[in-house]
mmCIF file of C-alpha atoms in Angstrom:
data_model
loop_
_atom_site.group_PDB
_atom_site.id
_atom_site.type_symbol
_atom_site.label_atom_id
_atom_site.label_comp_id
_atom_site.label_asym_id
_atom_site.label_seq_id
_atom_site.Cartn_x
_atom_site.Cartn_y
_atom_site.Cartn_z
ATOM 1 C CA MET A 4 -142.679 -109.035 -108.510
ATOM 2 C CA THR A 5 -145.349 -107.047 -106.624
ATOM 3 C CA GLN A 6 -148.867 -107.885 -107.757
ATOM 4 C CA ALA A 7 -150.920 -104.972 -109.076
ATOM 5 C CA GLY A 8 -154.138 -104.207 -107.199
ATOM 6 C CA ILE A 9 -155.173 -101.593 -109.792
ATOM 7 C CA GLU A 10 -153.627 -101.027 -113.202
ATOM 8 C CA PHE A 11 -154.410 -98.259 -115.705
ATOM 9 C CA LYS A 12 -153.158 -98.756 -119.260
ATOM 10 C CA ASN A 13 -153.390 -95.628 -121.457
ATOM 11 C CA VAL A 14 -156.788 -94.736 -120.013
ATOM 12 C CA GLY A 15 -158.525 -91.689 -121.474
ATOM 13 C CA LYS A 16 -161.894 -90.106 -120.716
ATOM 14 C CA ARG A 17 -163.912 -87.500 -122.580
ATOM 15 C CA TYR A 18 -167.473 -86.349 -122.024
ATOM 16 C CA GLY A 19 -169.457 -85.934 -125.244
ATOM 17 C CA GLY A 20 -168.493 -86.778 -128.825
ATOM 18 C CA GLU A 21 -165.119 -87.526 -130.414
ATOM 19 C CA ARG A 22 -164.372 -83.815 -130.752
ATOM 20 C CA SER A 23 -164.839 -83.155 -127.044
ATOM 21 C CA PRO A 24 -161.612 -82.525 -125.133
ATOM 22 C CA LEU A 25 -160.145 -85.323 -123.031
ATOM 23 C CA VAL A 26 -160.565 -84.837 -119.276
ATOM 24 C CA VAL A 27 -158.112 -87.697 -118.628
ATOM 25 C CA LYS A 28 -155.451 -87.990 -121.339
ATOM 26 C CA GLY A 29 -154.225 -91.560 -121.771
ATOM 27 C CA ILE A 30 -152.719 -92.173 -118.330
ATOM 28 C CA SER A 31 -150.952 -95.300 -117.076
ATOM 29 C CA PHE A 32 -150.126 -96.223 -113.471
ATOM 30 C CA THR A 33 -150.141 -99.149 -111.033
ATOM 31 C CA VAL A 34 -151.397 -99.355 -107.451
ATOM 32 C CA PRO A 35 -149.565 -102.311 -105.841
ATOM 33 C CA LYS A 36 -151.822 -104.771 -104.018
ATOM 34 C CA GLY A 37 -152.081 -104.021 -100.294
ATOM 35 C CA SER A 38 -150.804 -100.444 -100.642
ATOM 36 C CA LEU A 39 -152.320 -96.964 -100.393
ATOM 37 C CA THR A 40 -151.932 -94.675 -103.394
ATOM 38 C CA THR A 41 -153.088 -91.068 -103.285
ATOM 39 C CA ILE A 42 -154.172 -89.308 -106.471
ATOM 40 C CA LEU A 43 -153.327 -85.672 -105.819
ATOM 41 C CA GLY A 44 -153.820 -82.505 -107.791
ATOM 42 C CA PRO A 45 -155.617 -79.163 -108.084
ATOM 43 C CA SER A 46 -159.326 -78.831 -108.906
ATOM 44 C CA GLY A 47 -160.131 -79.898 -112.461
ATOM 45 C CA CYS A 48 -156.993 -82.019 -112.973
ATOM 46 C CA GLY A 49 -158.977 -85.262 -113.554
ATOM 47 C CA LYS A 50 -158.342 -87.001 -110.231
ATOM 48 C CA THR A 51 -161.999 -87.579 -109.271
ATOM 49 C CA THR A 52 -162.839 -88.766 -112.808
ATOM 50 C CA THR A 53 -159.927 -91.236 -112.482
ATOM 51 C CA LEU A 54 -161.282 -92.528 -109.159
ATOM 52 C CA ARG A 55 -164.804 -92.857 -110.610
ATOM 53 C CA MET A 56 -163.380 -94.913 -113.494
ATOM 54 C CA ILE A 57 -161.781 -97.299 -110.968
ATOM 55 C CA ALA A 58 -165.180 -97.582 -109.241
ATOM 56 C CA GLY A 59 -167.023 -98.243 -112.512
ATOM 57 C CA LEU A 60 -169.102 -95.069 -112.135
ATOM 58 C CA GLU A 61 -167.535 -93.731 -115.349
ATOM 59 C CA THR A 62 -166.574 -95.740 -118.432
ATOM 60 C CA PRO A 63 -163.206 -94.953 -120.069
ATOM 61 C CA SER A 64 -163.259 -93.574 -123.612
ATOM 62 C CA SER A 65 -160.036 -95.494 -124.313
ATOM 63 C CA GLY A 66 -157.529 -97.771 -122.633
ATOM 64 C CA GLN A 67 -157.834 -100.619 -120.157
ATOM 65 C CA ILE A 68 -158.425 -100.927 -116.378
ATOM 66 C CA LEU A 69 -157.391 -104.067 -114.466
ATOM 67 C CA ILE A 70 -158.203 -104.924 -110.841
ATOM 68 C CA ASP A 71 -156.275 -107.857 -109.355
ATOM 69 C CA GLY A 72 -155.188 -108.737 -112.911
ATOM 70 C CA ARG A 73 -158.780 -108.932 -114.220
ATOM 71 C CA ASP A 74 -159.959 -106.637 -117.024
ATOM 72 C CA VAL A 75 -162.864 -104.590 -115.589
ATOM 73 C CA THR A 76 -162.861 -101.802 -118.196
ATOM 74 C CA HIS A 77 -166.473 -102.370 -119.238
ATOM 75 C CA LEU A 78 -167.882 -103.865 -116.035
ATOM 76 C CA GLY A 79 -170.357 -102.003 -113.829
ATOM 77 C CA PRO A 80 -169.694 -101.088 -110.172
ATOM 78 C CA ALA A 81 -171.450 -104.187 -108.807
ATOM 79 C CA GLU A 82 -169.215 -106.516 -110.875
ATOM 80 C CA ARG A 83 -165.882 -105.081 -109.660
ATOM 81 C CA ASN A 84 -165.660 -105.906 -105.926
ATOM 82 C CA VAL A 85 -164.830 -102.268 -105.218
ATOM 83 C CA SER A 86 -166.222 -100.077 -102.406
ATOM 84 C CA MET A 87 -166.179 -96.276 -102.333
ATOM 85 C CA VAL A 88 -166.329 -93.836 -99.403
ATOM 86 C CA PHE A 89 -167.789 -90.554 -100.638
ATOM 87 C CA GLN A 90 -166.956 -87.034 -99.493
ATOM 88 C CA SER A 91 -170.525 -86.545 -98.204
ATOM 89 C CA TYR A 92 -170.558 -90.010 -96.458
ATOM 90 C CA ALA A 93 -174.003 -90.635 -98.133
ATOM 91 C CA LEU A 94 -175.501 -92.329 -95.052
ATOM 92 C CA PHE A 95 -179.213 -93.188 -94.911
ATOM 93 C CA PRO A 96 -180.566 -90.724 -92.288
ATOM 94 C CA HIS A 97 -183.538 -92.933 -91.256
ATOM 95 C CA MET A 98 -181.374 -96.026 -90.694
ATOM 96 C CA SER A 99 -179.368 -96.875 -87.577
ATOM 97 C CA VAL A 100 -175.598 -97.323 -87.698
ATOM 98 C CA LEU A 101 -176.014 -101.118 -87.831
ATOM 99 C CA GLU A 102 -178.582 -100.868 -90.649
ATOM 100 C CA ASN A 103 -176.359 -98.485 -92.625
ATOM 101 C CA VAL A 104 -173.351 -100.785 -92.286
ATOM 102 C CA SER A 105 -175.437 -103.884 -93.120
ATOM 103 C CA TYR A 106 -177.255 -102.394 -96.106
ATOM 104 C CA GLY A 107 -174.911 -103.576 -98.868
ATOM 105 C CA LEU A 108 -175.011 -107.147 -97.565
ATOM 106 C CA SER A 109 -178.795 -107.202 -97.046
ATOM 107 C CA VAL A 110 -179.494 -106.205 -100.676
ATOM 108 C CA SER A 111 -176.998 -108.859 -101.825
ATOM 109 C CA GLY A 112 -179.055 -111.654 -100.227
ATOM 110 C CA VAL A 113 -176.540 -112.609 -97.519
ATOM 111 C CA LYS A 114 -178.060 -114.583 -94.608
ATOM 112 C CA ALA A 115 -179.086 -112.573 -91.537
ATOM 113 C CA ALA A 116 -176.662 -114.272 -89.109
ATOM 114 C CA GLU A 117 -173.691 -113.644 -91.425
ATOM 115 C CA ILE A 118 -174.790 -110.020 -91.999
ATOM 116 C CA LEU A 119 -174.808 -109.385 -88.255
ATOM 117 C CA GLU A 120 -171.417 -111.021 -87.739
ATOM 118 C CA ARG A 121 -169.733 -109.161 -90.615
ATOM 119 C CA ALA A 122 -171.357 -105.814 -89.718
ATOM 120 C CA HIS A 123 -170.166 -106.048 -86.115
ATOM 121 C CA ALA A 124 -166.664 -107.010 -87.270
ATOM 122 C CA ALA A 125 -166.524 -103.987 -89.597
ATOM 123 C CA MET A 126 -167.858 -101.677 -86.865
ATOM 124 C CA SER A 127 -165.300 -103.042 -84.421
ATOM 125 C CA ALA A 128 -162.493 -102.390 -86.945
ATOM 126 C CA VAL A 129 -163.370 -98.666 -86.999
ATOM 127 C CA GLY A 130 -164.126 -98.289 -83.277
ATOM 128 C CA LEU A 131 -167.943 -98.230 -83.390
ATOM 129 C CA ASN A 132 -168.742 -100.979 -80.886
ATOM 130 C CA GLY A 133 -171.968 -100.164 -79.040
ATOM 131 C CA TYR A 134 -173.250 -97.712 -81.665
ATOM 132 C CA ASP A 135 -175.700 -100.179 -83.289
ATOM 133 C CA GLU A 136 -178.907 -98.197 -82.675
ATOM 134 C CA ARG A 137 -177.608 -94.634 -83.125
ATOM 135 C CA LEU A 138 -178.914 -92.591 -86.064
ATOM 136 C CA PRO A 139 -176.478 -90.589 -88.245
ATOM 137 C CA SER A 140 -177.964 -87.346 -86.838
ATOM 138 C CA GLU A 141 -176.804 -88.429 -83.383
ATOM 139 C CA LEU A 142 -173.185 -88.839 -84.481
ATOM 140 C CA SER A 143 -170.279 -86.415 -84.857
ATOM 141 C CA GLY A 144 -168.680 -85.854 -88.274
ATOM 142 C CA GLY A 145 -165.835 -88.202 -87.393
ATOM 143 C CA GLN A 146 -168.248 -90.942 -86.281
ATOM 144 C CA GLN A 147 -170.266 -90.575 -89.504
ATOM 145 C CA GLN A 148 -167.012 -90.955 -91.420
ATOM 146 C CA ARG A 149 -166.341 -94.218 -89.553
ATOM 147 C CA VAL A 150 -169.817 -95.532 -90.409
ATOM 148 C CA ALA A 151 -169.133 -94.806 -94.098
ATOM 149 C CA VAL A 152 -165.807 -96.675 -93.871
ATOM 150 C CA ALA A 153 -167.394 -99.634 -92.037
ATOM 151 C CA ARG A 154 -170.158 -99.830 -94.671
ATOM 152 C CA ALA A 155 -167.476 -100.058 -97.371
ATOM 153 C CA LEU A 156 -165.350 -102.576 -95.426
ATOM 154 C CA VAL A 157 -168.220 -104.966 -94.703
ATOM 155 C CA LEU A 158 -168.404 -105.870 -98.405
ATOM 156 C CA GLU A 159 -164.802 -107.188 -98.187
ATOM 157 C CA PRO A 160 -163.757 -105.370 -101.362
ATOM 158 C CA SER A 161 -160.594 -106.002 -103.387
ATOM 159 C CA VAL A 162 -160.172 -102.238 -103.608
ATOM 160 C CA LEU A 163 -161.333 -99.452 -101.291
ATOM 161 C CA LEU A 164 -161.713 -95.950 -102.757
ATOM 162 C CA PHE A 165 -161.810 -92.649 -100.861
ATOM 163 C CA ASP A 166 -162.983 -89.410 -102.509
ATOM 164 C CA GLU A 167 -161.805 -86.385 -100.465
ATOM 165 C CA PRO A 168 -162.866 -88.252 -97.299
ATOM 166 C CA LEU A 169 -161.663 -85.691 -94.760
ATOM 167 C CA SER A 170 -162.678 -82.403 -96.364
ATOM 168 C CA ASN A 171 -165.789 -82.003 -94.172
ATOM 169 C CA LEU A 172 -163.867 -82.378 -90.897
ATOM 170 C CA ASP A 173 -162.035 -79.796 -88.780
ATOM 171 C CA ALA A 174 -158.221 -79.783 -88.689
ATOM 172 C CA ARG A 175 -157.745 -81.860 -85.513
ATOM 173 C CA LEU A 176 -160.294 -84.484 -86.554
ATOM 174 C CA ARG A 177 -158.755 -84.647 -90.035
ATOM 175 C CA ARG A 178 -155.416 -85.583 -88.502
ATOM 176 C CA SER A 179 -156.853 -88.329 -86.274
ATOM 177 C CA MET A 180 -159.070 -89.737 -89.074
ATOM 178 C CA ARG A 181 -156.235 -89.913 -91.590
ATOM 179 C CA GLU A 182 -154.203 -91.846 -88.991
ATOM 180 C CA GLU A 183 -157.148 -94.220 -88.508
ATOM 181 C CA ILE A 184 -157.602 -94.765 -92.244
ATOM 182 C CA ARG A 185 -153.874 -95.431 -92.678
ATOM 183 C CA GLY A 186 -153.775 -97.762 -89.667
ATOM 184 C CA LEU A 187 -156.812 -99.681 -90.911
ATOM 185 C CA GLN A 188 -155.360 -100.018 -94.414
ATOM 186 C CA GLN A 189 -152.065 -101.380 -93.064
ATOM 187 C CA ARG A 190 -153.691 -103.681 -90.499
ATOM 188 C CA LEU A 191 -156.078 -105.272 -93.016
ATOM 189 C CA GLY A 192 -153.696 -105.152 -95.998
ATOM 190 C CA LEU A 193 -156.221 -103.247 -98.127
ATOM 191 C CA THR A 194 -155.580 -101.903 -101.618
ATOM 192 C CA VAL A 195 -156.631 -98.250 -101.386
ATOM 193 C CA ALA A 196 -156.864 -95.419 -103.915
ATOM 194 C CA TYR A 197 -157.378 -92.097 -102.180
ATOM 195 C CA VAL A 198 -158.185 -88.748 -103.811
ATOM 196 C CA THR A 199 -157.320 -85.437 -102.160
ATOM 197 C CA HIS A 200 -156.098 -81.942 -103.034
ATOM 198 C CA ASP A 201 -154.337 -81.646 -99.644
ATOM 199 C CA GLN A 202 -150.582 -82.222 -99.934
ATOM 200 C CA SER A 203 -149.954 -82.804 -96.213
ATOM 201 C CA GLU A 204 -152.745 -85.402 -96.119
ATOM 202 C CA ALA A 205 -151.214 -87.179 -99.126
ATOM 203 C CA LEU A 206 -147.730 -87.159 -97.570
ATOM 204 C CA ALA A 207 -149.089 -88.538 -94.280
ATOM 205 C CA VAL A 208 -151.058 -91.542 -95.565
ATOM 206 C CA SER A 209 -149.465 -92.709 -98.817
ATOM 207 C CA ASP A 210 -147.161 -95.464 -99.994
ATOM 208 C CA GLN A 211 -147.321 -93.846 -103.440
ATOM 209 C CA ILE A 212 -148.504 -90.433 -104.639
ATOM 210 C CA ILE A 213 -149.672 -89.768 -108.200
ATOM 211 C CA VAL A 214 -149.717 -86.042 -108.966
ATOM 212 C CA MET A 215 -152.086 -85.117 -111.790
ATOM 213 C CA ASP A 216 -152.096 -81.920 -113.831
ATOM 214 C CA GLN A 217 -154.582 -81.147 -116.620
ATOM 215 C CA GLY A 218 -155.547 -84.776 -117.167
ATOM 216 C CA LEU A 219 -151.993 -86.158 -117.176
ATOM 217 C CA VAL A 220 -149.758 -87.849 -114.603
ATOM 218 C CA ALA A 221 -147.171 -85.180 -113.769
ATOM 219 C CA GLN A 222 -145.156 -87.535 -111.508
ATOM 220 C CA ALA A 223 -145.657 -90.719 -109.499
ATOM 221 C CA GLY A 224 -143.493 -91.969 -106.648
ATOM 222 C CA THR A 225 -143.076 -92.265 -102.898
ATOM 223 C CA PRO A 226 -143.879 -89.212 -100.742
ATOM 224 C CA SER A 227 -140.157 -88.503 -100.249
ATOM 225 C CA ASP A 228 -139.514 -88.836 -104.019
ATOM 226 C CA LEU A 229 -142.084 -86.198 -104.846
ATOM 227 C CA TYR A 230 -141.159 -83.871 -102.006
ATOM 228 C CA GLU A 231 -137.385 -84.028 -102.402
ATOM 229 C CA ARG A 232 -136.981 -84.934 -106.081
ATOM 230 C CA PRO A 233 -139.770 -83.204 -108.049
ATOM 231 C CA CYS A 234 -139.347 -83.641 -111.804
ATOM 232 C CA SER A 235 -140.987 -80.372 -112.872
ATOM 233 C CA GLU A 236 -141.826 -76.848 -111.753
ATOM 234 C CA PHE A 237 -145.479 -77.842 -111.340
ATOM 235 C CA VAL A 238 -144.731 -80.740 -108.978
ATOM 236 C CA ALA A 239 -142.189 -78.694 -107.005
ATOM 237 C CA GLY A 240 -144.680 -75.873 -106.551
ATOM 238 C CA PHE A 241 -147.593 -78.134 -105.742
ATOM 239 C CA MET A 242 -145.788 -80.339 -103.217
ATOM 240 C CA GLY A 243 -145.151 -78.093 -100.244
ATOM 241 C CA GLU A 244 -145.406 -74.635 -101.839
ATOM 242 C CA ALA A 245 -141.787 -74.530 -102.991
ATOM 243 C CA MET A 246 -140.595 -71.241 -104.462
ATOM 244 C CA LEU A 247 -138.541 -71.534 -107.638
ATOM 245 C CA PHE A 248 -135.338 -69.543 -108.100
ATOM 246 C CA PRO A 249 -133.238 -69.359 -111.271
ATOM 247 C CA GLY A 250 -129.718 -70.648 -110.802
ATOM 248 C CA GLN A 251 -126.787 -72.441 -112.339
ATOM 249 C CA ALA A 252 -125.572 -75.998 -111.786
ATOM 250 C CA LEU A 253 -121.781 -76.035 -111.692
ATOM 251 C CA ALA A 254 -119.299 -78.676 -112.810
ATOM 252 C CA ASP A 255 -118.377 -79.582 -109.207
ATOM 253 C CA GLY A 256 -121.993 -80.623 -108.490
ATOM 254 C CA SER A 257 -122.929 -77.515 -106.535
ATOM 255 C CA VAL A 258 -125.634 -74.999 -107.440
ATOM 256 C CA GLN A 259 -125.333 -71.209 -107.508
ATOM 257 C CA VAL A 260 -128.511 -69.279 -106.617
ATOM 258 C CA GLY A 261 -127.865 -65.540 -106.301
ATOM 259 C CA THR A 262 -125.051 -65.161 -103.765
ATOM 260 C CA LEU A 263 -125.687 -68.636 -102.316
ATOM 261 C CA ARG A 264 -123.600 -71.695 -103.190
ATOM 262 C CA LEU A 265 -125.728 -74.770 -102.440
ATOM 263 C CA LYS A 266 -125.664 -78.558 -102.720
ATOM 264 C CA ALA A 267 -128.247 -80.365 -104.873
ATOM 265 C CA LEU A 268 -130.127 -83.304 -103.331
ATOM 266 C CA HIS A 269 -129.477 -85.419 -106.426
ATOM 267 C CA PRO A 270 -126.958 -85.335 -109.311
ATOM 268 C CA VAL A 271 -127.616 -82.591 -111.858
ATOM 269 C CA GLN A 272 -126.039 -81.730 -115.218
ATOM 270 C CA PRO A 273 -124.136 -78.412 -115.393
ATOM 271 C CA GLY A 274 -126.190 -75.559 -116.850
ATOM 272 C CA PRO A 275 -129.232 -73.397 -116.051
ATOM 273 C CA ILE A 276 -131.591 -74.842 -113.429
ATOM 274 C CA LYS A 277 -134.366 -73.795 -111.106
ATOM 275 C CA ALA A 278 -133.918 -74.383 -107.396
ATOM 276 C CA ALA A 279 -137.115 -75.442 -105.577
ATOM 277 C CA ILE A 280 -136.827 -74.146 -102.004
ATOM 278 C CA ARG A 281 -139.593 -74.616 -99.460
ATOM 279 C CA PRO A 282 -140.528 -71.988 -96.865
ATOM 280 C CA GLU A 283 -139.507 -74.167 -93.908
ATOM 281 C CA ALA A 284 -136.041 -74.919 -95.377
ATOM 282 C CA TRP A 285 -134.682 -71.432 -94.641
ATOM 283 C CA THR A 286 -133.080 -70.495 -91.329
ATOM 284 C CA VAL A 287 -133.291 -66.851 -90.264
ATOM 285 C CA GLY A 288 -130.250 -65.352 -88.582
ATOM 286 C CA GLN A 289 -128.485 -62.084 -87.863
ATOM 287 C CA PRO A 290 -127.032 -60.095 -90.800
ATOM 288 C CA SER A 291 -123.507 -60.889 -89.586
ATOM 289 C CA GLU A 292 -124.020 -64.619 -90.244
ATOM 290 C CA GLY A 293 -123.487 -64.469 -94.001
ATOM 291 C CA GLY A 294 -126.029 -66.016 -96.380
ATOM 292 C CA LEU A 295 -128.642 -64.033 -98.260
ATOM 293 C CA ALA A 296 -129.203 -60.545 -96.860
ATOM 294 C CA GLY A 297 -132.775 -59.349 -96.464
ATOM 295 C CA VAL A 298 -135.277 -57.227 -94.554
ATOM 296 C CA ILE A 299 -138.455 -58.485 -92.855
ATOM 297 C CA ALA A 300 -141.403 -57.023 -94.771
ATOM 298 C CA LYS A 301 -144.290 -59.033 -93.263
ATOM 299 C CA LYS A 302 -144.758 -61.305 -90.268
ATOM 300 C CA ALA A 303 -147.525 -63.430 -88.765
ATOM 301 C CA TYR A 304 -147.342 -65.283 -85.434
ATOM 302 C CA LEU A 305 -149.128 -68.683 -85.571
ATOM 303 C CA GLY A 306 -148.254 -70.060 -82.133
ATOM 304 C CA SER A 307 -145.704 -72.732 -83.040
ATOM 305 C CA ILE A 308 -144.262 -70.855 -86.054
ATOM 306 C CA TYR A 309 -143.696 -67.429 -87.562
ATOM 307 C CA GLU A 310 -144.617 -66.785 -91.200
ATOM 308 C CA LEU A 311 -142.239 -64.154 -92.542
ATOM 309 C CA THR A 312 -141.848 -62.420 -95.871
ATOM 310 C CA VAL A 313 -138.252 -61.301 -96.360
ATOM 311 C CA ASP A 314 -137.295 -58.843 -99.121
ATOM 312 C CA THR A 315 -134.000 -59.964 -100.687
ATOM 313 C CA GLY A 316 -131.914 -59.521 -103.806
ATOM 314 C CA LEU A 317 -133.763 -62.566 -105.203
ATOM 315 C CA GLY A 318 -137.137 -60.891 -104.544
ATOM 316 C CA PRO A 319 -139.605 -61.428 -101.683
ATOM 317 C CA ILE A 320 -139.126 -64.846 -100.027
ATOM 318 C CA PHE A 321 -141.808 -66.517 -97.908
ATOM 319 C CA VAL A 322 -140.240 -68.181 -94.848
ATOM 320 C CA VAL A 323 -141.736 -70.410 -92.156
ATOM 321 C CA SER A 324 -139.603 -70.216 -89.005
ATOM 322 C CA SER A 325 -139.983 -72.370 -85.885
ATOM 323 C CA ASP A 326 -137.869 -69.846 -83.954
ATOM 324 C CA VAL A 327 -140.747 -68.272 -82.010
ATOM 325 C CA ALA A 328 -138.428 -67.118 -79.197
ATOM 326 C CA THR A 329 -137.066 -64.285 -81.377
ATOM 327 C CA ASP A 330 -139.390 -61.280 -81.583
ATOM 328 C CA TRP A 331 -138.923 -60.300 -85.221
ATOM 329 C CA LYS A 332 -139.818 -56.701 -86.098
ATOM 330 C CA LEU A 333 -140.828 -55.315 -89.475
ATOM 331 C CA GLY A 334 -137.777 -53.687 -91.046
ATOM 332 C CA ASP A 335 -135.272 -55.921 -89.183
ATOM 333 C CA ALA A 336 -132.206 -56.769 -91.242
ATOM 334 C CA VAL A 337 -131.695 -60.554 -91.332
ATOM 335 C CA SER A 338 -129.722 -63.239 -93.117
ATOM 336 C CA LEU A 339 -131.316 -66.280 -94.780
ATOM 337 C CA ASN A 340 -129.371 -69.531 -94.903
ATOM 338 C CA LEU A 341 -130.082 -73.055 -96.076
ATOM 339 C CA PRO A 342 -129.014 -76.247 -94.264
ATOM 340 C CA SER A 343 -126.270 -78.380 -95.727
ATOM 341 C CA ARG A 344 -128.490 -81.360 -96.665
ATOM 342 C CA GLY A 345 -129.207 -79.881 -100.079
ATOM 343 C CA ILE A 346 -132.039 -78.520 -102.218
ATOM 344 C CA SER A 347 -134.324 -79.860 -104.940
ATOM 345 C CA VAL A 348 -133.474 -78.885 -108.492
ATOM 346 C CA VAL A 349 -135.717 -78.981 -111.581
ATOM 347 C CA PRO A 350 -134.823 -78.237 -115.220
ATOM 348 C CA ALA A 351 -134.937 -74.551 -116.152
#
């Protein structure tokens, strides 16, 4: 049985008195030891409060929190062996990189020789060799992010927490930093809880994703589980901007959506359903090719893709097409088809 790095048991949190509403509503989940779990959801869903409760920066109003099997529900941050990397990095501007990374050890009374050895090891792990004397103001955003990670790593925590760590970086740097964080986590076997509102970031780095909605866990599972087998309209819409279409599951296992007869990705009971179809799932062809007839109402060229809005009998459908060789024109008649691998279905 996989050991739990973090375990929440019916944890609730409210600010204020007993009559105040719960921000987190009695949630339970497990982060397996040595894995990376992303807590994902829209603003105000309770994900940052959940992360702060793991860190000990907030105390639960109810329930129990365990780290490595130990009850830490009422312990402070210093008693938990947990390190947190904040969105703002929170570096000391007057301290060098080495001093920033060493700070947590120096206030803990660790001997100078060990501090230096551990600080250099942490800096090496994040690619900061030779940056000892630089000040934060002399570093790029990505380098400051690495200093913040090294400062957390040097404490050798049981659990490493990230709160929206990439939101201050540009798109290209975000991609390279998320790869570094994932590589570091896998190389060192760290238990990581990672908060973001960015679905593509969550899909790229996670062993497990926990989607939160209004203080509750809407669904937890692997990235492919949540993307291909959402359990609700909310999860389907949140993971990859799926559009939902009313349809009917038939006795032979197929699904009827408008004029389209489709295959479901997983077994579904006959009756009314909603088909969750993502923009990139559609293929755009000539009207003679069958499928769902439509007319191009909007288009945007983004270099590697076209974003199209196609007016159809099912209403306007947003489509992302990688076929940039075709010069689509507004008013062109087209046909929308779906590949044979199947579609996600949620209860109606």
